[in-house]
XYZ file of C-alpha atoms in Angstrom:
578
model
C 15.842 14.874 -30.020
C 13.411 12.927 -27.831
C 10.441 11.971 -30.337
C 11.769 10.182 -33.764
C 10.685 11.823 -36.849
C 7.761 9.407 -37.196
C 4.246 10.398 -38.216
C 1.928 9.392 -35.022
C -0.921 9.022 -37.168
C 1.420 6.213 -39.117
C 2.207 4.840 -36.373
C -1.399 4.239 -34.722
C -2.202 2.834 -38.392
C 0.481 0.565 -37.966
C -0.112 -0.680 -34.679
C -3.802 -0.984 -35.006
C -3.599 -4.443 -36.083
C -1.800 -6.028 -32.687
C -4.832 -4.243 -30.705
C -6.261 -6.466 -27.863
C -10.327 -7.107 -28.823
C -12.634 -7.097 -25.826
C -16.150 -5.997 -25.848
C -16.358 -3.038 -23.155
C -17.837 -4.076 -19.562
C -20.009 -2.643 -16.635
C -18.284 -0.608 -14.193
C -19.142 -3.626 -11.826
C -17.569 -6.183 -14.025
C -14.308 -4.519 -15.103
C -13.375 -4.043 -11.934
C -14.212 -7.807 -10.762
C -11.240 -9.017 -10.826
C -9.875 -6.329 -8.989
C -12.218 -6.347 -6.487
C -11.133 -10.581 -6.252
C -7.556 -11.133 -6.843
C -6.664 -8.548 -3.395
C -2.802 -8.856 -3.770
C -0.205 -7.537 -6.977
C 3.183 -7.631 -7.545
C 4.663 -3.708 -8.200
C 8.039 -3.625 -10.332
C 9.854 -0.562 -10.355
C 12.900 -1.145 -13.154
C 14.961 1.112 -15.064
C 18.366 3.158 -15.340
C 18.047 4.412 -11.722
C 19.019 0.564 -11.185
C 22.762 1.272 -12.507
C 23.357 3.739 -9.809
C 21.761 1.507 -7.036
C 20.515 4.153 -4.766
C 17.023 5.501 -5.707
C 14.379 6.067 -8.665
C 14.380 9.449 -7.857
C 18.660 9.304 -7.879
C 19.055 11.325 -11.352
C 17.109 14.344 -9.544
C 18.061 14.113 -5.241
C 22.102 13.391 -6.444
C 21.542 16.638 -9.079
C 23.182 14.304 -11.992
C 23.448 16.236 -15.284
C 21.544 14.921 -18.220
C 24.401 13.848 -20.346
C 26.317 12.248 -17.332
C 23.203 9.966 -16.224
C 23.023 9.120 -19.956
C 25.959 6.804 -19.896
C 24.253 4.887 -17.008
C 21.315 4.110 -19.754
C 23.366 3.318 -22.275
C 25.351 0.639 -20.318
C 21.680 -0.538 -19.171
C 22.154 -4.271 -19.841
C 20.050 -6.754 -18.105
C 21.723 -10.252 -19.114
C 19.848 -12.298 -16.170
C 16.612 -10.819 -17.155
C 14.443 -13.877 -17.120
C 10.561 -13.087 -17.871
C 9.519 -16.497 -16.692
C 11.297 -16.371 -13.013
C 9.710 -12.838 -12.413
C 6.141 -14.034 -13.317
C 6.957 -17.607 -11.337
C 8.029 -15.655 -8.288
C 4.480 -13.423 -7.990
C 2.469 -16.858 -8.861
C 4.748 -18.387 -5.705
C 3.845 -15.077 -3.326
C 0.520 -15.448 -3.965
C -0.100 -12.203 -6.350
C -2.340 -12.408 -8.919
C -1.166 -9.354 -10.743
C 2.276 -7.416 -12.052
C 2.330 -3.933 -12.590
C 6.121 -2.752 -13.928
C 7.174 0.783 -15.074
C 6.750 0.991 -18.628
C 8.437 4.693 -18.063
C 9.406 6.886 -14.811
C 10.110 10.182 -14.073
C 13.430 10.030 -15.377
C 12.203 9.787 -19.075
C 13.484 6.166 -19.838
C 11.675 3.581 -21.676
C 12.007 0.202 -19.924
C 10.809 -1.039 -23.423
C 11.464 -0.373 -27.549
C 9.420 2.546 -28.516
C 8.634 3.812 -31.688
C 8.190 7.222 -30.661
C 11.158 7.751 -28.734
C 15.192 7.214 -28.632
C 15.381 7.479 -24.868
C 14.176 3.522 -24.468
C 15.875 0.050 -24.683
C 17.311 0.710 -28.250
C 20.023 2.612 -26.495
C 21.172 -0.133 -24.499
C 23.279 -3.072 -25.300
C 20.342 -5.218 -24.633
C 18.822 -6.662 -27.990
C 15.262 -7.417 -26.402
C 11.798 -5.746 -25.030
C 11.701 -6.488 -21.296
C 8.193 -5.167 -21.325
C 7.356 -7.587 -24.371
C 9.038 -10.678 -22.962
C 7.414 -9.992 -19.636
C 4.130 -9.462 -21.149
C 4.220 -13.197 -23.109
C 5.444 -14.696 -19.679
C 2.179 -13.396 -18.036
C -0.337 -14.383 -20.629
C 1.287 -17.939 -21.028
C 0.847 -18.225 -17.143
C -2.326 -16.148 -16.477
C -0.899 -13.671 -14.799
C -2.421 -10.326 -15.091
C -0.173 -7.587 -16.412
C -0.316 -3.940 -16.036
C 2.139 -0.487 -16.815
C 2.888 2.007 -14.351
C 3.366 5.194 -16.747
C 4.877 8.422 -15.550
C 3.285 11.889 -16.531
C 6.568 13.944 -15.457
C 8.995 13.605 -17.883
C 13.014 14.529 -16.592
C 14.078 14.276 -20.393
C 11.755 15.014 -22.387
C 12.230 18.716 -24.210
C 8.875 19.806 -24.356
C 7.614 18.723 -20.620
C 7.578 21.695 -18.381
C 8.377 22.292 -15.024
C 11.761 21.157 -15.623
C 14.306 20.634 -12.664
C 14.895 23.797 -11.023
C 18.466 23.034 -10.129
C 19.158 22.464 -13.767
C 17.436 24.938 -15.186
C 17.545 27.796 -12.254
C 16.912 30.558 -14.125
C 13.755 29.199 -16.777
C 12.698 26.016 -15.406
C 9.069 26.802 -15.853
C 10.025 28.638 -19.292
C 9.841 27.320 -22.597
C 8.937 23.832 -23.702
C 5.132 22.906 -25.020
C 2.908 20.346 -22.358
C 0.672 19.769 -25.423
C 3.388 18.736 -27.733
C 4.387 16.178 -24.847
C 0.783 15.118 -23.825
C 0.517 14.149 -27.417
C 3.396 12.670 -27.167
C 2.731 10.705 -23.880
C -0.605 9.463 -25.835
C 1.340 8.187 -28.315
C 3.050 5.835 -26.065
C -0.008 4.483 -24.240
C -1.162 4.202 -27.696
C 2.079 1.819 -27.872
C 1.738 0.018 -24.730
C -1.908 -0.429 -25.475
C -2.017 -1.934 -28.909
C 1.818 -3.707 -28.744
C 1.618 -5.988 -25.327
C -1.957 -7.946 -25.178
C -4.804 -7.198 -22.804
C -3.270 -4.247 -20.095
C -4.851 -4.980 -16.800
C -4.386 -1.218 -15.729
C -2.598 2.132 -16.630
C -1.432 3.277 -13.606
C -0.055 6.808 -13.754
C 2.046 8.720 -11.111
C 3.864 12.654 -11.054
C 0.242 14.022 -11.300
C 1.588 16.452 -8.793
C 2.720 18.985 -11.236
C -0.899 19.467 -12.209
C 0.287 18.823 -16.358
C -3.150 17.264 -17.398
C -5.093 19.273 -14.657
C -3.702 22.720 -15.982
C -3.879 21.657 -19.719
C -7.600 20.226 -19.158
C -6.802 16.867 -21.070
C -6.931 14.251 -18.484
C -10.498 13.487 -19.259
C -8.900 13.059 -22.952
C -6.513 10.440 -21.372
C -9.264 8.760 -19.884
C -11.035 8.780 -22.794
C -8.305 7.605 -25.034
C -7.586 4.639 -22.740
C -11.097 3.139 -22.595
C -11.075 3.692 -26.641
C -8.635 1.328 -27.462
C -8.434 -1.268 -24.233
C -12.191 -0.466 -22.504
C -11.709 -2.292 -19.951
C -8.066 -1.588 -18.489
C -8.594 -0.114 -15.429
C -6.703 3.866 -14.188
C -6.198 4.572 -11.016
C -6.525 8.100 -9.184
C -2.974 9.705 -10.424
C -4.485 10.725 -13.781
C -6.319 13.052 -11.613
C -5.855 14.755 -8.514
C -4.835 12.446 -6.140
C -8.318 12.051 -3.798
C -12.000 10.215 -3.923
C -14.207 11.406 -5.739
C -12.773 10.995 -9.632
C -13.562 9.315 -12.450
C -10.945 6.529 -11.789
C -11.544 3.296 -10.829
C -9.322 3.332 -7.371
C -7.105 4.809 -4.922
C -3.688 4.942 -4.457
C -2.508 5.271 -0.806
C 1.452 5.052 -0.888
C 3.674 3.363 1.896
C 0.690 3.701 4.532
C -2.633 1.826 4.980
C -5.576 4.015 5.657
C -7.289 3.803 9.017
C -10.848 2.492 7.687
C -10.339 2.141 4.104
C -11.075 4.591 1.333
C -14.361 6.880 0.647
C -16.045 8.703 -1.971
C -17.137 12.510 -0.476
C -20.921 10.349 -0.051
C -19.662 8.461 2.297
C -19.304 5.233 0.478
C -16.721 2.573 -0.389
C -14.599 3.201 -2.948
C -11.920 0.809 -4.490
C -8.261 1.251 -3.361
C -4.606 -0.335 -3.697
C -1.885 0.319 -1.187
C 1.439 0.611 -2.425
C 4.170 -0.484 -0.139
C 7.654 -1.305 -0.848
C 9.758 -4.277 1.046
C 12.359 -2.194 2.007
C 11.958 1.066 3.511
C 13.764 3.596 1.265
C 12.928 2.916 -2.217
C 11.220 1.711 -4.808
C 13.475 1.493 -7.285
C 17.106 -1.014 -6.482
C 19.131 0.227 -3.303
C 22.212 -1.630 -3.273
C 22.812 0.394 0.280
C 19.412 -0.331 1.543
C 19.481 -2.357 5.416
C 16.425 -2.632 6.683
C 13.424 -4.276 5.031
C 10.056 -5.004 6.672
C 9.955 -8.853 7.602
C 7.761 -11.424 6.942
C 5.375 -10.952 9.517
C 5.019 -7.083 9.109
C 4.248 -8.004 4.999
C 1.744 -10.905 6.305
C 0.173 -8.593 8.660
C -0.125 -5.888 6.339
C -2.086 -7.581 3.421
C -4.394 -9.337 5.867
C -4.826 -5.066 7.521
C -5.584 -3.857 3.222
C -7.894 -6.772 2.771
C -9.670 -6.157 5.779
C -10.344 -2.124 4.755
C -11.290 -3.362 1.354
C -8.411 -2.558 -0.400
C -5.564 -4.974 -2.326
C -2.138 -4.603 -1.471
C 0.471 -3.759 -4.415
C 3.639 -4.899 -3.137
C 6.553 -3.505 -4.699
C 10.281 -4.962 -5.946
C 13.126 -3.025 -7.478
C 14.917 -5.644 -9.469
C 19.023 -5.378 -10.223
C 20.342 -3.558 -13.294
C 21.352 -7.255 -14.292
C 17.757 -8.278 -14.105
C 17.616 -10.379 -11.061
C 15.510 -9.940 -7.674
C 17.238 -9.508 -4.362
C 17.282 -12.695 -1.971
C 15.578 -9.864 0.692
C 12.774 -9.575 -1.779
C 12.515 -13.298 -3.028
C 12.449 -14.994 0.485
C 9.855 -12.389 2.089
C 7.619 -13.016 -1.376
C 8.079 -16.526 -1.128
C 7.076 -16.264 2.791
C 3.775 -14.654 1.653
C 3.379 -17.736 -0.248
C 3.293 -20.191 2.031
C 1.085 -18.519 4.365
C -1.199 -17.644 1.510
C -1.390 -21.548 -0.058
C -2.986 -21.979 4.129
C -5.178 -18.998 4.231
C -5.854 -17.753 0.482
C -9.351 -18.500 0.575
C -9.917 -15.954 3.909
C -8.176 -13.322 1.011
C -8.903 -13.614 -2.061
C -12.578 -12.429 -3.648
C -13.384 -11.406 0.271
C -14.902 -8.196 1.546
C -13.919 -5.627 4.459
C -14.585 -6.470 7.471
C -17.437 -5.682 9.271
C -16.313 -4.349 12.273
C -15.699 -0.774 12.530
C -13.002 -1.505 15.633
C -11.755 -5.285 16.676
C -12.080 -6.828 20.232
C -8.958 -8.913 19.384
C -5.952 -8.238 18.167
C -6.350 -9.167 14.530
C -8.878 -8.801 11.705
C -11.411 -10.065 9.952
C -12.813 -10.643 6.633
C -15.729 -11.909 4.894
C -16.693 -14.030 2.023
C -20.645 -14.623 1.911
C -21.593 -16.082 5.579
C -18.374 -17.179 6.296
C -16.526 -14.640 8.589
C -12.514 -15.222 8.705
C -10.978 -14.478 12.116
C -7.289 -13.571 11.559
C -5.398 -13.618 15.018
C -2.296 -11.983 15.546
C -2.030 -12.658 19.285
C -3.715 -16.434 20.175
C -5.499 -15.660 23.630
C -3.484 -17.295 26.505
C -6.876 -18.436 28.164
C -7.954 -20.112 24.790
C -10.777 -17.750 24.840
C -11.233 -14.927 21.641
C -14.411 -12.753 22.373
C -15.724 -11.627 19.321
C -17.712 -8.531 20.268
C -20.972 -7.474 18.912
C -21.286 -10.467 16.225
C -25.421 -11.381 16.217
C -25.216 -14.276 14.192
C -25.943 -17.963 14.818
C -22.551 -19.769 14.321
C -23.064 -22.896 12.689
C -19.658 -24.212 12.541
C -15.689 -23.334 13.031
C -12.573 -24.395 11.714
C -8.666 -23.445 11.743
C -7.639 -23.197 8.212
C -3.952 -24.192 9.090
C -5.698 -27.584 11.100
C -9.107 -28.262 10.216
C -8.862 -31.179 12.594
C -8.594 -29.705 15.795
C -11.684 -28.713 17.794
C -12.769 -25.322 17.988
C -16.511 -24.180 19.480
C -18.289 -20.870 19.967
C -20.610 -20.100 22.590
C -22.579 -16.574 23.193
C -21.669 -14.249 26.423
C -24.445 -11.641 25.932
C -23.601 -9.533 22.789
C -20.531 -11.600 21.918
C -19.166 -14.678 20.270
C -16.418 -16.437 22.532
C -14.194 -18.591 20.499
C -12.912 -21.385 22.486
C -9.693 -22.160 20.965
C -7.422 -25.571 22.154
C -3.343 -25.603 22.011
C -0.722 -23.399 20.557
C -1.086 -20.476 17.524
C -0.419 -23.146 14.460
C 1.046 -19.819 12.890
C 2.533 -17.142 14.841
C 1.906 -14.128 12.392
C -1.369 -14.764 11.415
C -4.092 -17.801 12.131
C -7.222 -17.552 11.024
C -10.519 -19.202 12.375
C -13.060 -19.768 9.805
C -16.842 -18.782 11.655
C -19.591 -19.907 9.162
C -22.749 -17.760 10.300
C -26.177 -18.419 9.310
C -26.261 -15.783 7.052
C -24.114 -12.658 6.404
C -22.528 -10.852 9.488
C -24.366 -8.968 10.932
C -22.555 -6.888 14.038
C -23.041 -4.128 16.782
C -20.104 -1.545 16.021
C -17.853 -2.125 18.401
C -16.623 0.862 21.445
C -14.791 0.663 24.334
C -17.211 0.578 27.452
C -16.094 0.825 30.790
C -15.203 -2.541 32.926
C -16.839 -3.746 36.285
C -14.497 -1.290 38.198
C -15.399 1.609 35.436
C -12.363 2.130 34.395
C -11.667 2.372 30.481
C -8.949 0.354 29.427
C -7.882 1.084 26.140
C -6.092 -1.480 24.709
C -3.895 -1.168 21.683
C -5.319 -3.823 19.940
C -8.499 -1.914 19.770
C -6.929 1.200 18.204
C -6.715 1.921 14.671
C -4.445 4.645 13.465
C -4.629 7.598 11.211
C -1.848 7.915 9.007
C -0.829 9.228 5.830
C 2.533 8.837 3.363
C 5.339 7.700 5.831
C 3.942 5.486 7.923
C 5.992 3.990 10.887
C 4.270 3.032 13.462
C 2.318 -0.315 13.486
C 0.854 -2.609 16.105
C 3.071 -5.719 17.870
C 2.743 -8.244 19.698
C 5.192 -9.730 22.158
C 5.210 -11.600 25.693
C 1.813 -11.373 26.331
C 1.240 -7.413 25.474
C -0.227 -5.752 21.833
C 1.326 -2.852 21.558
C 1.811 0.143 19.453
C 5.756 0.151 17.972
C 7.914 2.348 16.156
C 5.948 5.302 17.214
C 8.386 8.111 16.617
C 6.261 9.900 13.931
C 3.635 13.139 14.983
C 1.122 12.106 12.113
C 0.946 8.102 13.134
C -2.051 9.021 15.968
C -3.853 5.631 17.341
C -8.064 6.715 17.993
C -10.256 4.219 19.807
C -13.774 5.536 20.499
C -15.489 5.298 24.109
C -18.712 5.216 25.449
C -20.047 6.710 29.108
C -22.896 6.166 30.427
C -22.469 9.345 32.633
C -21.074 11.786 33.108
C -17.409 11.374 35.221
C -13.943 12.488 35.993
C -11.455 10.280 35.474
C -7.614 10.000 35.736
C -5.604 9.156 32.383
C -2.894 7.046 32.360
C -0.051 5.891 29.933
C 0.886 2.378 29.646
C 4.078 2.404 27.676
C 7.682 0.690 27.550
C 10.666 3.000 26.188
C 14.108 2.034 26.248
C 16.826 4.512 26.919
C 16.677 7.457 29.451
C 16.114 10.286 27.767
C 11.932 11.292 28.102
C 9.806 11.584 25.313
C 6.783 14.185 25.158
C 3.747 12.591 24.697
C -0.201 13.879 24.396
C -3.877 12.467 24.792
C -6.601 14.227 23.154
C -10.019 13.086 24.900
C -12.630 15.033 22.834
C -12.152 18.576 23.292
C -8.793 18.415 26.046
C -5.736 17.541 25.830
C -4.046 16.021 28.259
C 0.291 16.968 27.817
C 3.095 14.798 29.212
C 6.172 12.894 29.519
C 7.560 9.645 30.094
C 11.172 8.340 31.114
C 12.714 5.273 29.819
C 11.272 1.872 31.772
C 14.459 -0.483 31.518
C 13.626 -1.633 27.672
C 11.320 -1.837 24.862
C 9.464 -4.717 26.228
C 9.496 -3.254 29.781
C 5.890 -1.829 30.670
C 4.751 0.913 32.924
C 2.193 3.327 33.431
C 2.527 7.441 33.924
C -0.360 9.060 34.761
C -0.874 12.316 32.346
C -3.553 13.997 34.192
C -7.618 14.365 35.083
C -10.083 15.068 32.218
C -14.114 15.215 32.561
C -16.314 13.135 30.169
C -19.651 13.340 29.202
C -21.760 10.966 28.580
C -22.307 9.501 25.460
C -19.242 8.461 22.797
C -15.910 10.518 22.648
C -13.086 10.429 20.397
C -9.252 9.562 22.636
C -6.359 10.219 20.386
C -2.658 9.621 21.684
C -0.099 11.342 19.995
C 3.625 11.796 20.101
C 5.734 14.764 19.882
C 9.202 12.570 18.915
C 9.816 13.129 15.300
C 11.970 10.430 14.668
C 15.502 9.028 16.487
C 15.756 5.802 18.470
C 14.370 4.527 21.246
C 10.779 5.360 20.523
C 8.229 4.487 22.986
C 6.061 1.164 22.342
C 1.961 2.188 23.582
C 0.204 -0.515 25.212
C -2.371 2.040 25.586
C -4.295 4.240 27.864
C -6.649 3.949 30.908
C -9.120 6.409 32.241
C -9.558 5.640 36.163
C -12.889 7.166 37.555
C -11.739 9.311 40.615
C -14.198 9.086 43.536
């Protein structure tokens, strides 16, 4: 039996005493520091660590109940070390931990009261969550729970697994019984561990609250005891527009941030794991993103307005991979430089960027990051109005930098090499807060349209690959083998025109891979042959299309779902035909 033959309203009476007192806040202010500290540390821990493959192993391997059983009862972390977790998110920068307090599989990564499926059955005499939790407050670290609403084990939680239960998966069971159940354990983590940062649920998929009309309840029942723990969008259906207090893209970054159906900004935090396969410990796992790609990426969620919660899925013995700890630790360094053009900063305001890089804001100051320093020491910044009064390099405050206007634009005149490769960043103090002309591609002196992949931004969802990259002089669009990774740029004409489209692309390998260009309301089929290598550019012309004048959405898109040899965009460029 799942739930101990202890009286609920007992135990609330007994843990009513340890609860965390904190007069409720604003909207505005509870989220504060969330809308500040931009970058968290995810932890996803638990049984699924024993078997080294996957969180979700118990269910995609088909493991009975009794058999993955003996893997939590031989769960025994002996190099769990509370201190060295929190040190390591301090030294990446993070100013946040959120760590499964339970996940789908049913398990208790902590002693509960209201269960026997939790640490009690494990060799392991201590509270990970409790140890972890005095760590954090010791070192001011934030500390929040991840908290699964699909339940694996427990009896009363319906839909069950269908290949367990073939025949009456949906049958049976009570969801009240286990949403009372699953309150109980908040209650736990809510009263037991000091102030909770956030709840932050996940498995809202089955619809369990939606169906039984007691998510508000949750909501309710959070903000009752800990008012001002934040809850992100899983207690609800997963989209803008809910009572939560932000988003939750996973393993993608959205192409301009997140936005309530009004049309406004709305608080979100991308979750993104290291490596590419899990979340929870992959002993089998190869590839992992790299430093630059993790860089890259938090600069990319800061820019949209979002935070980045970046995720690591300790060892059953309760250590951290050296893939995870020297990536983290890489974040670090580059953060003690640049922190200030990340933390408490606001999106950028530039719809599209002239550059390859971002931006962000604090105030007047406007933070240049560069991914690819300009050759000609020359970074156009286009459509920025302000009066620059002054500009430094974070990394070397000593070395000249000056700004001069060419019309609309800012040119940045910029002297020697990149001091960092991944990511340098030119502080612009304005003479007031940016203010900016959204940016669209134009056509040159020649009036062509050269559509640069720099100046792209691409729509994605869950499953992102592609991502842009910069090498020997080119930006470019890499690993884009995926139909739902589309780069968009927007042009203007000032009349109307036909014009010949044309792919600039490298692609190793011979075998061709179909490609398309939408251009408002045609679309433009195609494909292109290998050029000799990845790095190897060429362009294929894909056919004739007439514009109007005025702006138009251009949309590339592949048809490769998947495989190697992928083709790298450079981008695309719309010739005028006489």
């Amino acid at each position: 039996m799942v739930v101990r033959a202890l009286s609920f309203l007992a135990l609330a009476a007994f843990l009513a005493a340890a609860q965390p007192a904190s007069p409720p806040l604003p909207d505005s202010m509870r989220t504060e520091w969330f809308r500040k500290d931009k970058f968290g540390m995810f932890i996803h821990w638990g049984v699924y660590a024993e078997i080294g493959r996957h969180e979700w192993i118990r269910h995609r391997a088909q493991i009975p109940q009794a058999e993955y059983d003996k893997y939590a009862r031989r769960f025994n972390p002996v190099k769990f070390n509370a201190d060295a977790w929190v040190d390591l998110a301090k030294d990446a920068g993070a100013r946040y931990i959120v760590i499964t307090s339970k996940h789908h599989d049913g398990f208790s990564i902590y002693r509960s009261k209201v269960s026997d499926y939790d640490m009690e059955i494990t060799p392991y005499p201590g509270d990970p969550l409790k140890a972890l939790a005095d760590a954090a407050r010791r070192k001011q670290m934030r500390l929040g729970f991840y908290h699964s609403i699909m339940d694996w084990h427990h009896p009363d939680y319906r839909p069950r697994r269908a290949w367990e239960y073939p025949k009456d998966y949906k049958e049976g069971g009570d969801n009240n019984r286990y949403v009372d159940f699953m309150k109980e354990q908040l209650r736990e983590l809510l009263t037991g561990y000091g102030d909770v940062a956030m709840i932050w649920f996940d498995g809202e998929w089955e619809h369990t609250l939606a169906e039984l009309k007691r998510d508000d309840e949750i909501y309710d029942f959070i903000r009752q005891i800990q008012p001002n723990t934040l809850i992100n969008d899983r207690l609800y259906e997963r989209k803008p527009g809910n009572k939560a207090d932000f988003g939750t893209p996973e393993q993608f970054v959205p192409a301009t941030g997140l936005r309530s159906p009004d049309g406004k900004p709305i608080l979100w935090e991308a979750c993104v794991t290291i490596n590419n396969d899990s979340w929870g410990y992959n002993k089998y796992e190869t590839e992992f993103k790299t430093e630059r790609d993790l860089i890259r990426m938090l600069i990319e969620v800061v820019s949209k307005g979002g935070n980045l919660l970046l995720n690591v899925g300790p060892k059953p013995d309760g250590t951290i991979q050296d893939e995870f700890v020297t990536r983290l630790r890489a974040i670090g360094r580059w953060m003690r430089t640049n922190g200030e053009s990340i933390y408490d900063t606001t999106a950028s305001p530039f719809e599209r960027m002239s550059y390859f890089g971002r931006a962000t804001v604090k105030g007047s100051k406007l933070y240049l990051h560069v991914f690819d320093w300009p050759a000609d020491g020359k970074l156009r910044v286009a459509g920025l109005k302000n009066l620059v009064h002054k500009a430094r390099l974070l990394a070397d405050p000593a070395r000249p930098v000056s700004t001069s206007r060419d019309g609309e634009d800012v040119i940045v005149t910029l002297s020697g090499e990149a001091p960092d490769e991944t990511a340098s960043v030119v502080e612009l103090t304005l003479d007031g807060a940016p203010d900016v002309t959204p940016f669209v591609n134009r056509p040159d002196g020649k009036g062509q349209f050269r559509l640069g992949a720099e100046s792209c931004e691409i729509e994605t969802d869950f499953g992102q690959r592609a991502k842009k990259e910069n090498a020997l002089g080119h930006v470019f669009v890499t690993r884009w083998n995926r139909p739902k990774d589309v780069p968009v740029w927007t042009i203007e004409a000032p009349r109307a025109g036909r014009y010949r489209v044309e792919l600039s692309y490298a692609k190793p390998g011979a075998q061709a891979s179909a490609v398309a260009v939408e251009i408002g309301a045609a679309m433009l089929e195609g494909e292109v042959k290998g050029t000799g290598g990845d790095w190897v550019f060429r362009q294929a012309p894909l056919g004739d299309v007439d514009l109007k004048p005025g702006r138009t959405v251009v949309k590339a898109k592949t048809r490769q779902d998947g495989g190697a040899n992928p083709v790298n965009l450079e981008g695309i460029v719309l010739r005028p035909i006489r």
